[in-house]
Amino acid sequence: MRRRRDPTAAQDEALAAVDRVLTVARGAGLVRPDLAPLELVLAVGLVTRPLPEPVTREVPDLVPRLVDIPLAGMRP
């Protein structure tokens, strides 16, 4: 029987990996110095979820805008 991993430990490891990527990106001047790993993960999660059909019907250009807003905010 496989032993289950502690979800909190797995989340901590994932955020640490994202932080390593952000450290390199900060050093290259690609992202804001104050962008936290959790903020990046949550932003990606928000823009990759499917929107309800009534929303996409009423605001067809919403997804590109929701992608542009966090990207603009992440830049230094």
Coordinates of C-alpha atoms in Angstrom, one line a residue:
M1 CA 0.0 0.0 0.0
R2 CA 1.3 3.4 -1.0
R3 CA 1.7 5.9 1.8
R4 CA -0.1 9.2 1.2
R5 CA 1.9 12.4 1.1
D6 CA 1.0 15.2 3.5
P7 CA -0.9 17.7 1.3
T8 CA 0.6 20.7 3.2
A9 CA 4.1 19.4 2.6
A10 CA 3.4 18.9 -1.1
Q11 CA 2.0 22.5 -1.4
D12 CA 5.0 23.8 0.4
E13 CA 7.3 22.0 -2.0
A14 CA 5.4 23.3 -5.0
L15 CA 5.5 26.8 -3.8
A16 CA 9.2 26.5 -3.1
A17 CA 9.7 25.4 -6.7
V18 CA 7.7 28.3 -8.0
D19 CA 9.8 30.6 -5.7
R20 CA 13.0 29.3 -7.3
V21 CA 11.6 30.1 -10.7
L22 CA 10.5 33.6 -9.6
T23 CA 14.0 34.2 -8.1
V24 CA 15.5 33.6 -11.5
A25 CA 12.8 35.7 -13.2
R26 CA 13.4 38.6 -10.7
G27 CA 17.1 38.4 -11.3
A28 CA 16.5 38.8 -15.0
G29 CA 14.1 41.7 -14.4
L30 CA 11.2 39.8 -15.8
V31 CA 8.8 40.1 -12.8
R32 CA 8.1 42.4 -10.0
P33 CA 10.3 42.0 -6.9
D34 CA 7.2 41.6 -4.7
L35 CA 5.4 38.9 -6.6
A36 CA 4.8 36.0 -4.2
P37 CA 4.7 32.4 -5.4
L38 CA 1.2 31.9 -4.1
E39 CA 0.0 35.0 -6.0
L40 CA 1.4 33.6 -9.2
V41 CA -0.2 30.1 -8.6
L42 CA -3.5 31.7 -7.8
A43 CA -3.4 34.0 -10.8
V44 CA -2.7 31.1 -13.2
G45 CA -5.5 29.1 -11.5
L46 CA -8.0 31.9 -12.0
V47 CA -7.4 32.5 -15.7
T48 CA -7.3 28.8 -16.6
R49 CA -10.7 27.8 -15.2
P50 CA -13.5 27.5 -17.7
L51 CA -16.0 30.4 -17.5
P52 CA -19.8 29.7 -17.5
E53 CA -21.4 29.9 -20.9
P54 CA -23.5 33.0 -20.0
V55 CA -20.4 34.9 -19.1
T56 CA -18.5 34.0 -22.3
R57 CA -21.6 34.9 -24.3
E58 CA -21.9 38.3 -22.6
V59 CA -18.2 39.1 -22.4
P60 CA -16.5 37.2 -25.2
D61 CA -13.1 39.0 -24.7
L62 CA -13.0 38.4 -21.0
V63 CA -10.4 35.6 -21.0
P64 CA -7.7 37.6 -22.9
R65 CA -8.3 40.5 -20.6
L66 CA -8.1 38.4 -17.5
V67 CA -4.7 37.1 -18.8
D68 CA -3.4 40.6 -19.6
I69 CA -4.3 42.1 -16.3
P70 CA -2.1 39.8 -14.1
L71 CA 0.7 39.8 -16.7
A72 CA 0.8 43.6 -16.7
G73 CA 0.8 43.6 -12.9
M74 CA 3.6 41.1 -12.7
R75 CA 6.0 43.1 -14.8
P76 CA 8.5 45.3 -13.0

